[in-house]
Short mmCIF file of C-alpha atoms in Angstrom, two decimals:
data_model
loop_
_atom_site.label_atom_id
_atom_site.label_comp_id
_atom_site.label_asym_id
_atom_site.label_seq_id
_atom_site.Cartn_x
_atom_site.Cartn_y
_atom_site.Cartn_z
CA MET M 1 96.22 111.81 100.38
CA LYS M 2 98.07 110.52 103.41
CA LEU M 3 101.16 108.42 102.92
CA VAL M 4 99.63 105.63 104.97
CA ASP M 5 96.72 105.43 102.51
CA LEU M 6 99.03 104.68 99.59
CA SER M 7 99.55 101.14 98.37
CA LEU M 8 102.85 99.59 99.38
CA SER M 9 104.22 99.88 95.84
CA ALA M 10 103.08 103.51 95.53
CA PHE M 11 104.67 104.37 98.88
CA VAL M 12 107.97 102.83 97.81
CA ASP M 13 107.84 104.52 94.41
CA THR M 14 107.13 107.91 96.00
CA THR M 15 110.07 107.42 98.35
CA ALA M 16 112.31 106.60 95.38
CA SER M 17 111.22 109.67 93.41
CA ASP M 18 112.72 113.16 93.51
CA ALA M 19 110.05 114.23 96.01
CA PRO M 20 111.84 115.27 99.23
CA ALA M 21 109.26 113.46 101.35
CA PRO M 22 108.69 110.85 102.56
CA GLY M 23 112.27 110.79 103.70
CA GLY M 24 114.29 109.14 106.42
CA GLY M 25 111.96 110.23 109.20
CA SER M 26 108.82 108.71 107.76
CA ILE M 27 110.73 105.61 106.71
CA SER M 28 112.04 105.24 110.26
CA ALA M 29 108.48 105.51 111.55
CA LEU M 30 107.48 102.80 109.10
CA GLU M 31 110.31 100.61 110.41
CA GLY M 32 108.97 101.14 113.91
CA ALA M 33 105.44 100.27 112.85
CA LEU M 34 106.67 97.07 111.22
CA GLY M 35 108.67 96.15 114.30
CA ALA M 36 105.66 96.63 116.55
CA ALA M 37 103.47 94.75 114.08
CA LEU M 38 105.85 91.78 114.13
CA ALA M 39 105.78 91.77 117.93
CA ALA M 40 101.97 91.75 117.83
CA MET M 41 102.08 88.86 115.35
CA VAL M 42 104.33 86.75 117.57
CA ALA M 43 101.95 87.34 120.48
CA ALA M 44 98.97 86.44 118.30
CA LEU M 45 100.68 83.21 117.25
CA THR M 46 101.02 82.32 120.93
CA LEU M 47 97.37 82.85 121.83
CA GLY M 48 95.22 79.74 121.93
CA LYS M 49 98.19 77.37 121.85
CA LYS M 50 98.04 74.63 124.53
CA LYS M 51 101.83 74.51 124.63
CA TYR M 52 101.82 78.13 125.85
CA ALA M 53 98.87 77.89 128.22
CA ASP M 54 100.84 79.43 131.07
CA VAL M 55 101.63 82.64 129.13
CA GLN M 56 98.25 83.37 127.59
CA GLU M 57 97.69 86.46 129.71
CA LEU M 58 101.18 87.72 128.91
CA ALA M 59 100.64 87.12 125.18
CA ALA M 60 97.27 88.86 125.18
CA GLU M 61 98.68 91.92 126.93
CA ALA M 62 101.72 91.98 124.65
CA GLN M 63 99.53 91.83 121.57
CA LYS M 64 97.35 94.68 122.80
CA THR M 65 100.33 96.86 123.68
CA ALA M 66 102.21 96.13 120.45
CA GLU M 67 99.10 96.95 118.41
CA ALA M 68 98.87 100.30 120.20
CA TYR M 69 102.52 101.07 119.48
CA LYS M 70 102.02 100.10 115.85
CA ALA M 71 99.14 102.58 115.53
CA GLN M 72 101.24 105.35 117.07
CA PHE M 73 104.11 104.70 114.69
CA VAL M 74 101.73 104.72 111.72
CA ASP M 75 100.42 108.10 112.85
CA ILE M 76 103.97 109.47 112.99
CA ILE M 77 104.65 108.45 109.36
CA ASP M 78 102.52 111.32 108.06
CA ARG M 79 103.20 113.72 110.92
CA ASP M 80 106.92 113.54 110.23
CA THR M 81 106.40 114.43 106.58
CA GLU M 82 103.99 117.22 107.57
CA ALA M 83 106.68 118.63 109.87
CA PHE M 84 109.17 118.57 107.01
CA ASN M 85 106.64 120.27 104.73
CA ALA M 86 106.39 123.10 107.27
CA VAL M 87 110.12 123.68 106.86
CA SER M 88 109.82 123.62 103.07
CA ALA M 89 107.00 126.16 103.22
CA VAL M 90 109.29 128.67 104.94
CA PHE M 91 111.45 128.88 101.82
CA ALA M 92 108.47 130.30 99.94
CA MET M 93 108.07 133.16 102.42
CA PRO M 94 109.09 136.64 101.20
CA LYS M 95 112.42 138.05 102.37
CA ASP M 96 112.61 141.48 100.79
CA THR M 97 112.30 143.62 103.91
CA ASP M 98 113.89 143.33 107.34
CA GLU M 99 110.48 142.52 108.78
CA GLU M 100 109.95 139.74 106.26
CA LYS M 101 113.41 138.36 106.92
CA ALA M 102 112.76 138.33 110.67
CA ALA M 103 109.41 136.61 110.20
CA ARG M 104 110.99 134.05 107.90
CA LYS M 105 113.78 133.35 110.39
CA ALA M 106 111.32 132.91 113.26
CA ALA M 107 109.15 130.61 111.18
CA MET M 108 112.13 128.48 110.26
CA GLN M 109 113.20 128.10 113.88
CA LEU M 110 109.69 127.03 114.83
CA ALA M 111 109.48 124.58 111.95
CA LEU M 112 112.87 123.04 112.77
CA LYS M 113 111.76 122.48 116.34
CA GLY M 114 108.69 120.69 115.03
CA CYS M 115 110.91 118.52 112.85
CA THR M 116 112.95 117.65 115.94
CA GLN M 117 110.07 116.83 118.25
CA THR M 118 108.55 114.24 115.93
CA PRO M 119 111.62 111.98 115.72
CA LEU M 120 112.19 112.39 119.46
CA GLU M 121 108.67 111.09 119.97
CA MET M 122 109.55 108.21 117.66
CA MET M 123 112.62 107.44 119.73
CA GLU M 124 110.59 107.31 122.94
CA LEU M 125 108.11 104.96 121.32
CA SER M 126 110.91 102.75 120.00
CA VAL M 127 112.29 102.33 123.52
CA LYS M 128 108.87 101.30 124.82
CA ALA M 129 108.43 98.80 122.00
CA LEU M 130 111.89 97.34 122.56
CA GLU M 131 111.24 97.05 126.28
CA LEU M 132 108.08 95.12 125.45
CA ILE M 133 109.91 92.78 123.07
CA SER M 134 112.68 92.23 125.60
CA SER M 135 110.15 91.35 128.30
CA VAL M 136 108.51 88.61 126.21
CA ASN M 137 111.62 87.31 124.47
CA GLY M 138 111.92 83.55 124.99
CA LYS M 139 108.42 83.28 126.44
CA LEU M 140 106.19 83.38 123.37
CA ASN M 141 105.84 81.01 120.41
CA ALA M 142 109.34 79.67 119.74
CA SER M 143 108.41 78.95 116.12
CA ALA M 144 108.23 82.71 115.59
CA ALA M 145 111.47 83.55 117.39
CA SER M 146 113.06 84.82 114.19
CA ASP M 147 110.14 87.21 113.73
CA LEU M 148 110.73 88.67 117.17
CA GLY M 149 114.38 89.10 116.27
CA CYS M 150 113.37 90.92 113.10
CA ALA M 151 111.08 93.12 115.20
CA ALA M 152 114.02 94.13 117.37
CA LEU M 153 116.14 94.91 114.31
CA ALA M 154 113.36 97.00 112.75
CA LEU M 155 112.99 99.01 115.95
CA ARG M 156 116.75 99.45 116.18
CA SER M 157 116.68 100.92 112.69
CA ALA M 158 113.71 103.10 113.65
CA ILE M 159 115.39 104.70 116.65
CA GLN M 160 118.73 105.21 114.93
CA GLY M 161 117.04 106.73 111.90
CA ALA M 162 115.01 109.00 114.15
CA TRP M 163 118.21 110.07 115.91
CA LEU M 164 119.80 111.08 112.62
CA ASN M 165 116.75 113.26 111.95
CA VAL M 166 117.05 114.86 115.37
CA LEU M 167 120.69 115.68 114.75
CA ILE M 168 120.22 117.19 111.30
CA ASN M 169 117.45 119.46 112.57
CA ILE M 170 119.04 120.70 115.78
CA GLY M 171 122.03 121.73 113.68
CA GLY M 172 119.96 124.65 112.41
CA ILE M 173 118.27 125.61 115.70
CA GLN M 174 119.63 128.62 117.56
CA ASP M 175 117.82 127.96 120.84
CA GLU M 176 120.73 126.44 122.77
CA ALA M 177 118.55 125.20 125.64
CA PHE M 178 116.26 123.36 123.22
CA VAL M 179 119.21 121.85 121.37
CA SER M 180 120.86 120.70 124.60
CA GLN M 181 117.64 119.16 125.88
CA ALA M 182 116.98 117.37 122.59
CA ARG M 183 120.52 116.01 122.38
CA THR M 184 120.50 114.82 126.00
CA ALA M 185 117.10 113.16 125.62
CA GLY M 186 118.08 111.44 122.37
CA GLU M 187 121.35 110.13 123.71
CA ALA M 188 119.61 108.73 126.80
CA LEU M 189 116.99 106.98 124.67
CA LEU M 190 119.67 105.47 122.43
CA ALA M 191 121.55 104.22 125.49
CA LYS M 192 118.42 102.34 126.55
CA ALA M 193 117.33 101.08 123.15
CA LEU M 194 120.46 99.75 121.49
CA PRO M 195 121.45 97.27 124.21
CA LEU M 196 117.84 95.99 124.30
CA ALA M 197 117.74 95.47 120.55
CA ASP M 198 121.14 93.80 120.48
CA SER M 199 120.30 91.56 123.42
CA VAL M 200 117.09 90.32 121.79
CA TYR M 201 118.86 89.74 118.47
CA GLU M 202 121.73 87.83 120.05
CA SER M 203 119.32 85.78 122.15
CA VAL M 204 117.22 84.84 119.15
CA LEU M 205 120.31 84.11 117.08
CA ALA M 206 121.60 81.74 119.74
CA SER M 207 118.26 79.91 119.87
CA LEU M 208 118.13 79.09 116.18
#
């Protein structure tokens, strides 16, 4: 069964168990999904309101985009755990002969790259979602301003959590070009995302 098909309580209980997954990666993806969902909610609460007649088109587009981001984050929840499971599977591979050791080493390198690419994808998505939130901040239903602030905080957590997962995985990758590219990409995404998240939070805080 997929993680996303579990009840909320079952998901939380599984996370709290001694099972190695879901771990920080899947939880970060969940944070991202919740952030995008909150953004969609704020847009939905703006639609049909006479007070916000002049931003109906903006709200409708924001809702549609946020819903799409939410779906992508939800998809990553299980894909991140699947990538981790691929790493775990390598430990069960035989390592008695030189050939087996070489095959095991190659499989591990491939699996670690997979575990790096998923959180990088999450980071890219987090930036897009934060850019969306920043673009509608102060324009949608003011009664839900705190929810938009919470969305920004959730996405901040998502991208920082994803970054930690990138770092722990590239530490075991021997392909220096891959490692350099992943580190550069992650740092650039963080540089975009964190100021956006902080700006939205501070703006919402000041409005309350």
